[in-house]
Every structure is written in C-alpha cells, then in structure tokens.
Coordinates of C-alpha atoms in Angstrom, one line a residue:
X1 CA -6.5 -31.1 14.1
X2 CA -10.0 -32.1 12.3
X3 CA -10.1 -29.3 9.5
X4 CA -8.6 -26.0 8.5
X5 CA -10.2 -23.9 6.4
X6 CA -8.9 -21.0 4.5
X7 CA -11.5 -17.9 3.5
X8 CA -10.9 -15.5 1.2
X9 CA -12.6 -12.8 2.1
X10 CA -10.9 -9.6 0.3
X11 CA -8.4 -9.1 -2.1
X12 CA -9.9 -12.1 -4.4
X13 CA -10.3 -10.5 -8.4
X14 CA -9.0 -7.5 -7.4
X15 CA -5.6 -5.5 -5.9
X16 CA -7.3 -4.3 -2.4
X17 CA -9.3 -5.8 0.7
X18 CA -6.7 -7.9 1.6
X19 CA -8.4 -10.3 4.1
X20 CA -7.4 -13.9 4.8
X21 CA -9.1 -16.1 7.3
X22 CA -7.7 -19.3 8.9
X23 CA -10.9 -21.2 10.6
X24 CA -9.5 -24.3 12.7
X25 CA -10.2 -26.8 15.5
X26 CA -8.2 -24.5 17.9
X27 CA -9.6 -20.9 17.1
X28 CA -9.4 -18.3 14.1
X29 CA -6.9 -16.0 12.7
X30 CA -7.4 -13.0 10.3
X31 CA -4.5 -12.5 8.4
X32 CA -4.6 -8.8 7.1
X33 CA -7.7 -6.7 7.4
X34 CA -7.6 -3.9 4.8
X35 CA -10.3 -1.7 3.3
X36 CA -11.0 -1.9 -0.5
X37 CA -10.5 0.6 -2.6
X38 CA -11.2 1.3 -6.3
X39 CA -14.1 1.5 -8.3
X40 CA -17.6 1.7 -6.3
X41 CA -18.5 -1.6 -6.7
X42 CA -15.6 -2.5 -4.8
X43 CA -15.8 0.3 -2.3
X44 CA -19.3 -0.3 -1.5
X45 CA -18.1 -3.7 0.3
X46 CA -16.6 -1.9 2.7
X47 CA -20.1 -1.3 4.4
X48 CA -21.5 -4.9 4.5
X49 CA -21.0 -6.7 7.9
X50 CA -17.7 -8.9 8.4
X51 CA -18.3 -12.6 5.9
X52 CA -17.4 -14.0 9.4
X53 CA -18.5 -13.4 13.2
X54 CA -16.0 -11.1 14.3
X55 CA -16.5 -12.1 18.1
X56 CA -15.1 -15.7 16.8
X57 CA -12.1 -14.2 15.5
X58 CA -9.3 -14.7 18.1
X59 CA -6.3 -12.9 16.9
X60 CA -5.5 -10.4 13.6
X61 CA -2.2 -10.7 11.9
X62 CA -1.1 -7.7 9.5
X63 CA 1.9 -8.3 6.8
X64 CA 2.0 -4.2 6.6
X65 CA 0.6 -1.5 7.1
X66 CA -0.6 -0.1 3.7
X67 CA -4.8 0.9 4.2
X68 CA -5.5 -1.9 1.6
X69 CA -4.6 -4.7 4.2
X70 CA -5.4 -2.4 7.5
X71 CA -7.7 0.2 7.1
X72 CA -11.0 -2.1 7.8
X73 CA -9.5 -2.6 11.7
X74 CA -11.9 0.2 13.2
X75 CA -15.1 -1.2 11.3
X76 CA -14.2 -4.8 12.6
X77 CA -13.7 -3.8 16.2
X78 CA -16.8 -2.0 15.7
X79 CA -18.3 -4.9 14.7
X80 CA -17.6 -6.9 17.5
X81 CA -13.8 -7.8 17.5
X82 CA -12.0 -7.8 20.8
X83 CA -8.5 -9.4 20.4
X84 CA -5.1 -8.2 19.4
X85 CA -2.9 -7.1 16.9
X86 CA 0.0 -8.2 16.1
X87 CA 2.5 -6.9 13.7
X88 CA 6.3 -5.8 13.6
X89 CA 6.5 -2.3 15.6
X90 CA 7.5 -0.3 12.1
X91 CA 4.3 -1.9 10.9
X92 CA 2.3 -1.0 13.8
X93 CA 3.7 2.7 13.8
X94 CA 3.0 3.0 9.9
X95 CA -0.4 1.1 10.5
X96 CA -1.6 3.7 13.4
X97 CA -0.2 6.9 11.7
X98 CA -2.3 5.9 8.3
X99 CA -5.6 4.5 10.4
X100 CA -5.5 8.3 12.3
X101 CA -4.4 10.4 9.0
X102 CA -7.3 8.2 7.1
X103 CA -9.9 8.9 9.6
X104 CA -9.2 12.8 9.8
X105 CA -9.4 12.8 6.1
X106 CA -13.2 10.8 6.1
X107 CA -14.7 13.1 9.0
X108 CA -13.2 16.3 6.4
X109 CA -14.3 14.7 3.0
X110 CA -17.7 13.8 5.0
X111 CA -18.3 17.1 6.6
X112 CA -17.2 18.8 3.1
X113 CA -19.4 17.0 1.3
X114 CA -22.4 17.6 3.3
X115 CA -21.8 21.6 3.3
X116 CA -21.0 21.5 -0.3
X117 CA -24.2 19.2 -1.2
X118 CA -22.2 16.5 -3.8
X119 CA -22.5 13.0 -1.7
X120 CA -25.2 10.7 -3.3
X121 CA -25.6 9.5 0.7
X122 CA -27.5 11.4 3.0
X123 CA -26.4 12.5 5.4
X124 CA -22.7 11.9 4.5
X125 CA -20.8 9.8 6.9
X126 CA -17.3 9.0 7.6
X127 CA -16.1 5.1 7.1
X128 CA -14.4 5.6 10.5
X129 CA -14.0 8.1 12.8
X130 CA -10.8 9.7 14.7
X131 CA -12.0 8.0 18.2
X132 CA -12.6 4.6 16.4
X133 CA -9.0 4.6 15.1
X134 CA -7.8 5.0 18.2
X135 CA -9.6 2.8 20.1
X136 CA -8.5 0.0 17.8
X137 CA -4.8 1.4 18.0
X138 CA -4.9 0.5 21.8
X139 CA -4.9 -3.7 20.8
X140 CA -1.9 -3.2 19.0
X141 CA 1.2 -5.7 20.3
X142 CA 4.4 -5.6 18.7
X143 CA 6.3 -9.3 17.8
X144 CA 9.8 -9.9 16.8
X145 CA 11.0 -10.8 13.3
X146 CA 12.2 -14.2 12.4
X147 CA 10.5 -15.7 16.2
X148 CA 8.5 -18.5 16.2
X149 CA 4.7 -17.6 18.6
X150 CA 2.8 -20.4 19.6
X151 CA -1.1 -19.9 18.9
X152 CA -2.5 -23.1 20.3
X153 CA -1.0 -26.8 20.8
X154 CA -0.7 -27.3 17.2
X155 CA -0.4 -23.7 15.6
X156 CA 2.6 -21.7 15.4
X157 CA 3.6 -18.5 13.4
X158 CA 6.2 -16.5 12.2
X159 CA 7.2 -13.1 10.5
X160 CA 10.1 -12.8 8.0
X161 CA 10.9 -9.4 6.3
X162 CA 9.4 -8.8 3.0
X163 CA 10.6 -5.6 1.8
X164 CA 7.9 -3.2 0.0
X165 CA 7.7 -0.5 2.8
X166 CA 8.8 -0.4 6.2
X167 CA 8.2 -3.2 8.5
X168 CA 6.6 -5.6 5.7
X169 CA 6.6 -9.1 6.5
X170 CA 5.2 -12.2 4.8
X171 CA 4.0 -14.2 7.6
X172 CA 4.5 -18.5 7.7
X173 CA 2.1 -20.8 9.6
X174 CA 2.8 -24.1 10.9
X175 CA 0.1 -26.2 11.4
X176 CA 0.7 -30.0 12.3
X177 CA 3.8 -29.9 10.7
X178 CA 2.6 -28.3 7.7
X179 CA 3.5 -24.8 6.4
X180 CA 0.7 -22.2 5.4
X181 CA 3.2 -19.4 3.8
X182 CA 0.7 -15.9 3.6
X183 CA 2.9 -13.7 1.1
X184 CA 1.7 -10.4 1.6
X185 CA 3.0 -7.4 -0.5
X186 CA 6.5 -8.3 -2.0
X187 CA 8.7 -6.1 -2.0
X188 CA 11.8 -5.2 -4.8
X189 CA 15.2 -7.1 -5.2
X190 CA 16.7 -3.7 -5.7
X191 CA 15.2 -1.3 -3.7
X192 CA 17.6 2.1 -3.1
X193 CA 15.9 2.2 0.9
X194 CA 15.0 -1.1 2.5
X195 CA 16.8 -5.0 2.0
X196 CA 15.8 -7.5 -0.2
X197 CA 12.9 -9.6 1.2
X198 CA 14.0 -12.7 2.5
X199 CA 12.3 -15.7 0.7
X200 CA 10.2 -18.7 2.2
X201 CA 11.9 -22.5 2.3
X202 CA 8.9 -24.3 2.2
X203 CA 5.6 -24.0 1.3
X204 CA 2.6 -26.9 1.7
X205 CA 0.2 -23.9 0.7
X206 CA 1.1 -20.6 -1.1
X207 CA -0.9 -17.3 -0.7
X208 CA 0.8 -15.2 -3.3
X209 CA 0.3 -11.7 -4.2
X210 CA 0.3 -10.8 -7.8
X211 CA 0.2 -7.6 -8.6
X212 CA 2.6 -7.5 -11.4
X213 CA 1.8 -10.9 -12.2
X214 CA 1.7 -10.2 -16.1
X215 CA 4.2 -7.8 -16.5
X216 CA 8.1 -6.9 -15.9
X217 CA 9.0 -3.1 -14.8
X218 CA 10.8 -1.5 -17.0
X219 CA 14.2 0.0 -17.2
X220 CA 13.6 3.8 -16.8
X221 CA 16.4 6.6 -16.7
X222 CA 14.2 8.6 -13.9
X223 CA 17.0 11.0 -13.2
X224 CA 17.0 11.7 -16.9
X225 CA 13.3 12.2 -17.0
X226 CA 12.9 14.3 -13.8
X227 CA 16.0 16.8 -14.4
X228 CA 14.5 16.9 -18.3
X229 CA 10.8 17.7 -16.6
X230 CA 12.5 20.2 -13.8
X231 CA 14.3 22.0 -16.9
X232 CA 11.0 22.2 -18.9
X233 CA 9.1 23.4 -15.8
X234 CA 11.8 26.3 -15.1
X235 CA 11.4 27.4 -18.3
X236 CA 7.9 27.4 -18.6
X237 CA 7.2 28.5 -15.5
X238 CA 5.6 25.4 -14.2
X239 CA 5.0 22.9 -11.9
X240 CA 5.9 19.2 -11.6
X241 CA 2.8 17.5 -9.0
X242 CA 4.2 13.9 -7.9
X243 CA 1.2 12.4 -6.3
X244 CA 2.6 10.1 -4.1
X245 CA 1.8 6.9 -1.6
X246 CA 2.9 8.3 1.8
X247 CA 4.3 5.2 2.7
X248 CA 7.5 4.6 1.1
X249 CA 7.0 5.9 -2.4
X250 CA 7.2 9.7 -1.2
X251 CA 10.8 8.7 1.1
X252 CA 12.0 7.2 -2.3
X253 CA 11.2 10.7 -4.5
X254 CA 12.7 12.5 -2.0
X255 CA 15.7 10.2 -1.9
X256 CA 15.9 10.7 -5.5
X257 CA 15.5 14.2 -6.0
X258 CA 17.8 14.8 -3.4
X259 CA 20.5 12.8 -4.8
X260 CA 19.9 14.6 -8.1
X261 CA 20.0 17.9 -5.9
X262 CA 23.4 16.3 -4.8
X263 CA 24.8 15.5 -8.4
X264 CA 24.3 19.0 -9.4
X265 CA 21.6 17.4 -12.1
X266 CA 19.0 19.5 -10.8
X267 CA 19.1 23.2 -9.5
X268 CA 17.9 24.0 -6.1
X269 CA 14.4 24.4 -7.0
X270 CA 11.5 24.5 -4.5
X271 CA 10.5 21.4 -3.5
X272 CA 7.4 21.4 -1.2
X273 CA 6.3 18.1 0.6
X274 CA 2.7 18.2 1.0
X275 CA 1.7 14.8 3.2
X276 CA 1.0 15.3 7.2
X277 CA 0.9 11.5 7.3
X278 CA 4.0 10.9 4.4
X279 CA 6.3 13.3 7.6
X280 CA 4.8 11.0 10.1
X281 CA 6.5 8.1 8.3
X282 CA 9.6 10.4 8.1
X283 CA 9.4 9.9 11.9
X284 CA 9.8 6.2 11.5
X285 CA 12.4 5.9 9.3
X286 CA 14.5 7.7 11.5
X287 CA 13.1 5.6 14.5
X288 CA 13.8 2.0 13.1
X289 CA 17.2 2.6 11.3
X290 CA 17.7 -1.2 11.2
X291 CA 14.7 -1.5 8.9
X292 CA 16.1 0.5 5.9
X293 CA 19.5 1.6 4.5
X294 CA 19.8 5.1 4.7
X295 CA 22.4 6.6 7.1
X296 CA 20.9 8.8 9.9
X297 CA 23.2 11.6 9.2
X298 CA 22.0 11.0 5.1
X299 CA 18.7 11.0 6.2
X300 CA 18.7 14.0 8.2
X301 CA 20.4 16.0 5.7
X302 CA 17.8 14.7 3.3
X303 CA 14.6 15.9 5.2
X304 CA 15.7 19.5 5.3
X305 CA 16.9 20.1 2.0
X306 CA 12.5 20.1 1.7
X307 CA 10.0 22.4 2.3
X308 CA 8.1 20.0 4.9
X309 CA 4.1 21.3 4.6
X310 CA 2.5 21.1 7.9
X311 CA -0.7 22.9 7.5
X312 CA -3.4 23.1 4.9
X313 CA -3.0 27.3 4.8
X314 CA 0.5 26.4 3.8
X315 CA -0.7 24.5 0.9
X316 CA -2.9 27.4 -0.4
X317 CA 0.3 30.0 0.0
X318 CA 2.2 26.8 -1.7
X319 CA -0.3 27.4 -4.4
X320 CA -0.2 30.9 -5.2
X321 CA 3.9 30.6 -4.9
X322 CA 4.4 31.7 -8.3
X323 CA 7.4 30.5 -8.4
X324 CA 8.5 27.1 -10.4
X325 CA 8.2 24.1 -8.4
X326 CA 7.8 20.6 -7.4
X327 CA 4.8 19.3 -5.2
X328 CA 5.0 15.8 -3.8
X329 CA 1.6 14.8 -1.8
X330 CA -0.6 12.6 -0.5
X331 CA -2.1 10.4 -2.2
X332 CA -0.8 8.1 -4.4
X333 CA -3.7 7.2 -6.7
X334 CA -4.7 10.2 -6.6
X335 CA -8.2 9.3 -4.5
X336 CA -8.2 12.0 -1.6
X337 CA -5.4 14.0 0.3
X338 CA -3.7 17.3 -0.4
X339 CA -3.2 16.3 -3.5
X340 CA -6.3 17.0 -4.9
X341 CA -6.6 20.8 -4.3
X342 CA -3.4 20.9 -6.0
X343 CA -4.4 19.2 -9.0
X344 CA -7.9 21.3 -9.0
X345 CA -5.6 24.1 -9.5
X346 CA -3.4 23.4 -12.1
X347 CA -4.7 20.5 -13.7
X348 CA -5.8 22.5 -16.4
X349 CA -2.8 24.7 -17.5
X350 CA -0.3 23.1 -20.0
X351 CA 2.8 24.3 -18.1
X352 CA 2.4 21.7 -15.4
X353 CA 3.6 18.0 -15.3
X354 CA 2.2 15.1 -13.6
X355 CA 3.8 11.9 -12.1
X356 CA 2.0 8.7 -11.7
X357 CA 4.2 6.7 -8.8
X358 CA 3.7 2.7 -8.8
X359 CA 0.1 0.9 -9.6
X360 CA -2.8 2.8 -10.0
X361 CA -6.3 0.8 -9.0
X362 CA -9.0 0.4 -11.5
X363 CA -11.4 3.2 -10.8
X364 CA -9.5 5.9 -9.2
X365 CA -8.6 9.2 -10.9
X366 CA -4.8 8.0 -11.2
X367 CA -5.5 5.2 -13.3
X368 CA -8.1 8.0 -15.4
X369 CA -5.0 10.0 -15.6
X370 CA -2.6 7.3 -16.9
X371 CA -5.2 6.1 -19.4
X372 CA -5.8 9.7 -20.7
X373 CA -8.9 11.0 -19.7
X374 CA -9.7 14.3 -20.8
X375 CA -11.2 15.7 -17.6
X376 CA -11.7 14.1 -14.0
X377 CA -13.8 14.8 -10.9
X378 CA -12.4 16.7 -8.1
X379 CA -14.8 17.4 -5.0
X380 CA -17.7 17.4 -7.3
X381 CA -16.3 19.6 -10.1
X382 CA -15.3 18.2 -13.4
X383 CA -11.6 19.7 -14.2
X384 CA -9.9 19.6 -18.0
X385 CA -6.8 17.8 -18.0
X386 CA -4.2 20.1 -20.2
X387 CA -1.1 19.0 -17.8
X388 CA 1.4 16.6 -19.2
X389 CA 1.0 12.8 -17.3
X390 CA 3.7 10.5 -16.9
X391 CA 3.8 7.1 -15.5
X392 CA 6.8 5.8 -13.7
X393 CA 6.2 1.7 -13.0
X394 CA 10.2 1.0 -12.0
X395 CA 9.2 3.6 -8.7
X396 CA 6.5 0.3 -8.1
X397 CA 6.9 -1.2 -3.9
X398 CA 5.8 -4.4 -5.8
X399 CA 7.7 -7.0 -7.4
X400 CA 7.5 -7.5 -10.6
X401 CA 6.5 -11.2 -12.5
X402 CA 10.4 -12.0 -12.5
X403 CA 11.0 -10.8 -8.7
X404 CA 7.7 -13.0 -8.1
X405 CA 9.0 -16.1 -9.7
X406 CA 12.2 -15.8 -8.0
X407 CA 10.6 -15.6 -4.6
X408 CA 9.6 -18.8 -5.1
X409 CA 12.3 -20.1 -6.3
X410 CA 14.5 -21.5 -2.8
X411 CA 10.9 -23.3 -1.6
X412 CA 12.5 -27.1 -2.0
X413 CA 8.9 -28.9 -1.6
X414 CA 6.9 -28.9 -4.0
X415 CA 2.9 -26.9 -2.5
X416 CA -0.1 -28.7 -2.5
X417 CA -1.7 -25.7 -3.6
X418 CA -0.8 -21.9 -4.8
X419 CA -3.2 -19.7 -4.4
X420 CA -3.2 -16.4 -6.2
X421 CA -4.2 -13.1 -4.9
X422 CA -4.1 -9.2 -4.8
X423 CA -4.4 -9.0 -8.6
X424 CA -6.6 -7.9 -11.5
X425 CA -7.8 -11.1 -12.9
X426 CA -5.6 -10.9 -16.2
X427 CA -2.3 -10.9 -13.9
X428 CA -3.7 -13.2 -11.7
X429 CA -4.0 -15.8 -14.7
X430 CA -0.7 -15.1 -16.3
X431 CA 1.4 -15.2 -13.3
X432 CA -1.0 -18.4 -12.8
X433 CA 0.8 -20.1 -16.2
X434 CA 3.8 -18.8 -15.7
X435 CA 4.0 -21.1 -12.5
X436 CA 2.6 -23.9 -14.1
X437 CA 5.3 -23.5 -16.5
X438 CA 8.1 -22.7 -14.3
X439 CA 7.5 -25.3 -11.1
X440 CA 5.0 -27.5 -12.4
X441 CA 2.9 -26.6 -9.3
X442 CA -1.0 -26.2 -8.9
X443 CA -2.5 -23.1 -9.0
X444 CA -5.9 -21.6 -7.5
X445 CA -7.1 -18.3 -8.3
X446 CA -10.1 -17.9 -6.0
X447 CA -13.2 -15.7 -6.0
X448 CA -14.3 -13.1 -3.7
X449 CA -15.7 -14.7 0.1
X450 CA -14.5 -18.6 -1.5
X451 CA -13.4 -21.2 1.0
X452 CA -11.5 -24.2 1.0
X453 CA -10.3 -27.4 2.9
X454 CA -6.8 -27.7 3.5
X455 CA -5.8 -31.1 4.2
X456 CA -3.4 -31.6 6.6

C-alpha cells in the first residue's frame, strides 16, 4: 500500500454533510453520504457536483441512516455512482423509508412553491425525486454486525453498534495492520430504547463526531415538565406541538408519554402522531427487536394508546379538533414536514406550548425558536411567535462531551491522529482540548473538502 488519503468532504465546520472519503492504492470508499442542512450557505452545497469522480468511487459505507449522512445517495448515483451500499438492514430500512418520505416531501414543497410563487429559483425543483430514491434503494446490501468484509488484499472493515437510533454503527477499517476507526453519530450511555454503544479498542486514526463537544446534557425532570405543560394545556385549552426527529426521538416521546399515561401522571389526553415516515420507523422497531429494548408486547400496547395520523386531511381535522391536545410530528428542527402547518396555526396563540427535541442546526426555524425569535417563516408567510418554547437537550440521540470522552476511553494505543467532525466549530475546539488534556493525544479539526496523508 503506496498512500491512503482521507477527504473530508462534508460535515467539516459544521453538524451535517457527513461525507468521508478513503482514496487508496486498491480503490475508494465513501463512508457516509449525507445532504447538508442548515443555513443556505450550507444548503446551497448540496447542488455542486461530487469533490470527487463518483464513477471512481467503488463502494459507500453508511454509519446510519439519519438524512445528514444519507440523503445525498440519489444526487451521487445521479452523478455517476454505480456500486453498492452497505449498511446494517435496520439502517438500510431507516435509510430507504427517509430517502422516499424526503423525496415526496421535495416534489410537494417544489410543486407548492411554484403554484404559490415564494421560491427565489425558477422553476422550483426538487433535490431528488420519488424515482431517483428508488433507483438508489435497489444497490442497497445488508452486512452483519461485528463481521470482518474484506475490500481488497489489504483492506478489511467492520461494523460495531453505536447506539443513537436504530441500526447505528461506527465502522473500523483495517488497512495494513493499521486501524482507521470512522465514529459516526454516538449514541447515549443511558438510552431508555436501544444498548449502550459498544466502544472501539484501538485506534491508529480517529474520526470523531462532536456534536456536544463543549457541553454536558443536563439533568431534566421531563415527566415533571410534560405532566406540568399537559395540566397547563387542559386548563387553557391548548395545545402542546413536539416537533420531533422521526427517527428515534419521536419512539422515545411516545415511550415517555406513554409511560406517564401508565403512571397515572398524565390523563388520557389526545395524543395525535403526525409523521408518515416517524410510523414507518414504528415498523422497524417492531421488525428488528434485537436492536432495541422494548418488549414486543410493550411496544404494541404502546403504539395504540396513539392517534397514528396517516393522511394530510387528518391533520387539518387534527387541527380544528378543538379539543386539548398533544401533536408530535415531523420534523425535528422544525425545517419541513407536517409540522409546519401545525405550527402556522397556532404558533401565534399564547395557549399553546412548544418542544424543541435534541440539537437544533444553525439556520433552521428550531434553532430561531430556541433562541427566541419573535416571528418565523412558514411557506413564505412570516408568523408571530406567542406560544411558549421549551428546549429539552437530555431527549439529545448524541452523546454528550462526558459520554464522548468515555468512548474513548478502552482504546489502549495511543492514535496518530484524531480528527474532529460533525460539530459547530466552538465544540469542535473544546472537545479538541479536552482530549489534549485527557489522553495527551493529537488533534485535527479539518476544513470543508481538506485532505490528508495517512501514513501507514
């Protein structure tokens, strides 16, 4: 082996676009291949050609499924791309049901804004299509967890459970006897529906997530603050909207609201699930049972206790339900999905609640809501925000800086190199001291489309 080189060629500065590229003597591998998302400047990226010939790219690799590290698949494809993909099945499920649901939602938000007049481009056009999506879902090839795939006569890799969401994986390389460790999301130590994430043994180079790299989740009494929010809402007459990631994050507010249902904390309320791809995932959860640690017979129970929203004329009579009640929908940070005609609605009136799941992206409305902005844009129209926002961070998929460090902690080499990712540049640089200080290991943050040598 003459060279490897390691691009970065998303999630560099920044949370989303995770896109790693491994160029060596015996072919190429993309690890991850996800859209950015985000303010425009970042969003605007996801229109330039691939930073490398897609027809030289032999095989993509995906930790997850989450759009931030999949949803540029179709474009790349489209560009020229004509291997596999490889993933864990729950991955490749999650990975197919958000490329589709993501799709349906751009041909909608295209063909809406071009009847409605409020796209700057002209004529407005969809990122990817519905047939694109599936066209790319056909290269999709399951692996097993914790087995060891040969690539070439000197490249080998592996995928170990990471927790986050279902079927996350960080994924180790070994390359001549050295071990290229690509990180992925991390998921939580105590997470109420999936397992730990395992943690690497040794590392010769590091591709770490860092998220959270500057800050600890706090300690929040959420079954205090929801039944206290679902007792306001009764008596006002309100509503509670929980935007929500479909992916995960909505299972684990309907595993919490249901045990709360359970406890007798909350009354039996109307509770409307509003996410065509969040029941989708539903569907996997109770097709991979080994990947997460709710009981089938819990889980079954769970999902009809909710008023599962299947079609968009049930959102509008969910609307004009008069009655108090609790919305969770799609999406998360609040940047397209039923959500949004819910929040056109009733952001304005007093009586209704907001909560903010996990991390919110610079530039998209949920981060405007958590820093208090008076009014945001919703298909076009500015709308006043009078609703109460809250922010839960301990509902987070991501580790914190703590869970971070102690991921690390069983790797008994010391890395050549750690190189920090998928982070805002302040938690980037402080989880970047904080190793330092910890380990005593080297620490890279790279920019945007950066390569380096990797000596082996």
């Amino acid at each position: 082996m003459k060279s490897v080189k390691l691009h970065f060629l998303g999630a560099a500065g920044t949370v989303t676009g995770s896109k790693f590229l491994l160029e060596t003597d015996e072919g190429n591998i993309l690890i991850d291949c996800g859209m950015f998302q985000g303010i425009k400047d970042l969003r605007l990226l996801n229109w330039q050609d691939f930073n490398f010939p897609p027809l030289e790219i032999d095989l993509v690799l995906l930790t997850h499924g989450h759009l931030d590290h999949s949803g540029y698949l179709p474009r790349l494809f489209k560009q020229g791309y004509k291997g596999p993909v490889k993933s864990t099945a729950p991955s490749l499920a999650v990975t197919s049901v958000i490329l589709m649901d993501s799709a349906k939602i751009m041909e909608e938000d295209a063909e809406k804004a071009n009847e409605e007049g409020y796209s700057i481009h002209e004529p407005p056009l969809p990122f990817y299509t519905v047939t694109e999506a599936e066209k790319t879902i056909e290269y999709f090839e399951a692996v097993e967890i914790d087995t060891w795939y040969k690539f070439s006569n000197n490249i080998g890799y592996r995928f170990l459970r990471n927790g986050h969401i279902i079927g996350a994986t960080f994924i180790e390389f070994e390359i001549t006897g050295k071990r290229i460790v690509f990180s992925g999301d991390i998921g939580r130590e105590k997470d109420p529906l999936l397992p730990p994430p395992y943690k690497p043994q040794q590392a010769d180079y590091l591709i770490l997530e860092s998220t959270y790299g500057d800050r600890l989740h706090p300690e929040e009494n959420i079954e205090e603050l929801l039944s206290g929010i679902v007792k306001d809402i009764l008596e006002k007459r309100g509503i509670l909207i929980i935007p929500s990631f479909a992916v995960e994050r909505l299972q684990h507010i309907m595993y919490i609201l249901w045990k709360l249902y359970e406890k007798n904390k909350i009354p039996n309320i109307p509770i409307f699930i509003d996410s065509p791809m969040g029941n989708d995932i539903l569907g996997i959860f109770s097709s991979y049972p080994a990947w997460h640690r709710i009981d089938p017979g819990e889980l079954r129970k769970m999902i009809s206790h909710f008023n599962i929203i299947t079609s968009y004329g049930d959102t509008w009579k969910t609307i004009d339900d008069n009655r108090p009640k609790i919305v969770v929908a799609g999406s998360g940070m609040v940047t397209g999905g039923r959500v949004l005609t819910y929040l056109r609605y009733y952001l304005e009136k007093p009586e209704t609640y907001v909560i903010l799941i996990g991390f919110q992206a610079e530039g998209t409305r949920g981060r405007q809501l958590q820093e208090g902005a008076a009014e945001i844009k919703i298909f076009g129209k500015y709308c006043k925000v009078n609703a109460s926002i809250k922010h839960l961070q301990s509902l987070s998929a991501h580790a914190d800086q703590q869970e971070l460090l102690g991921w690390l902690k069983e790797i008994k080499n010391k890395p050549e190199k750690v190189f920090l990712v998928h982070g805002e540049p302040a938690a980037s640089d402080f989880l970047r001291l904080k190793i330092k200080d910890t380990y005593s290991w080297p620490v890279h943050i790279p920019h945007l489309n950066e390569t380096v040598e990797l000596l082996l």
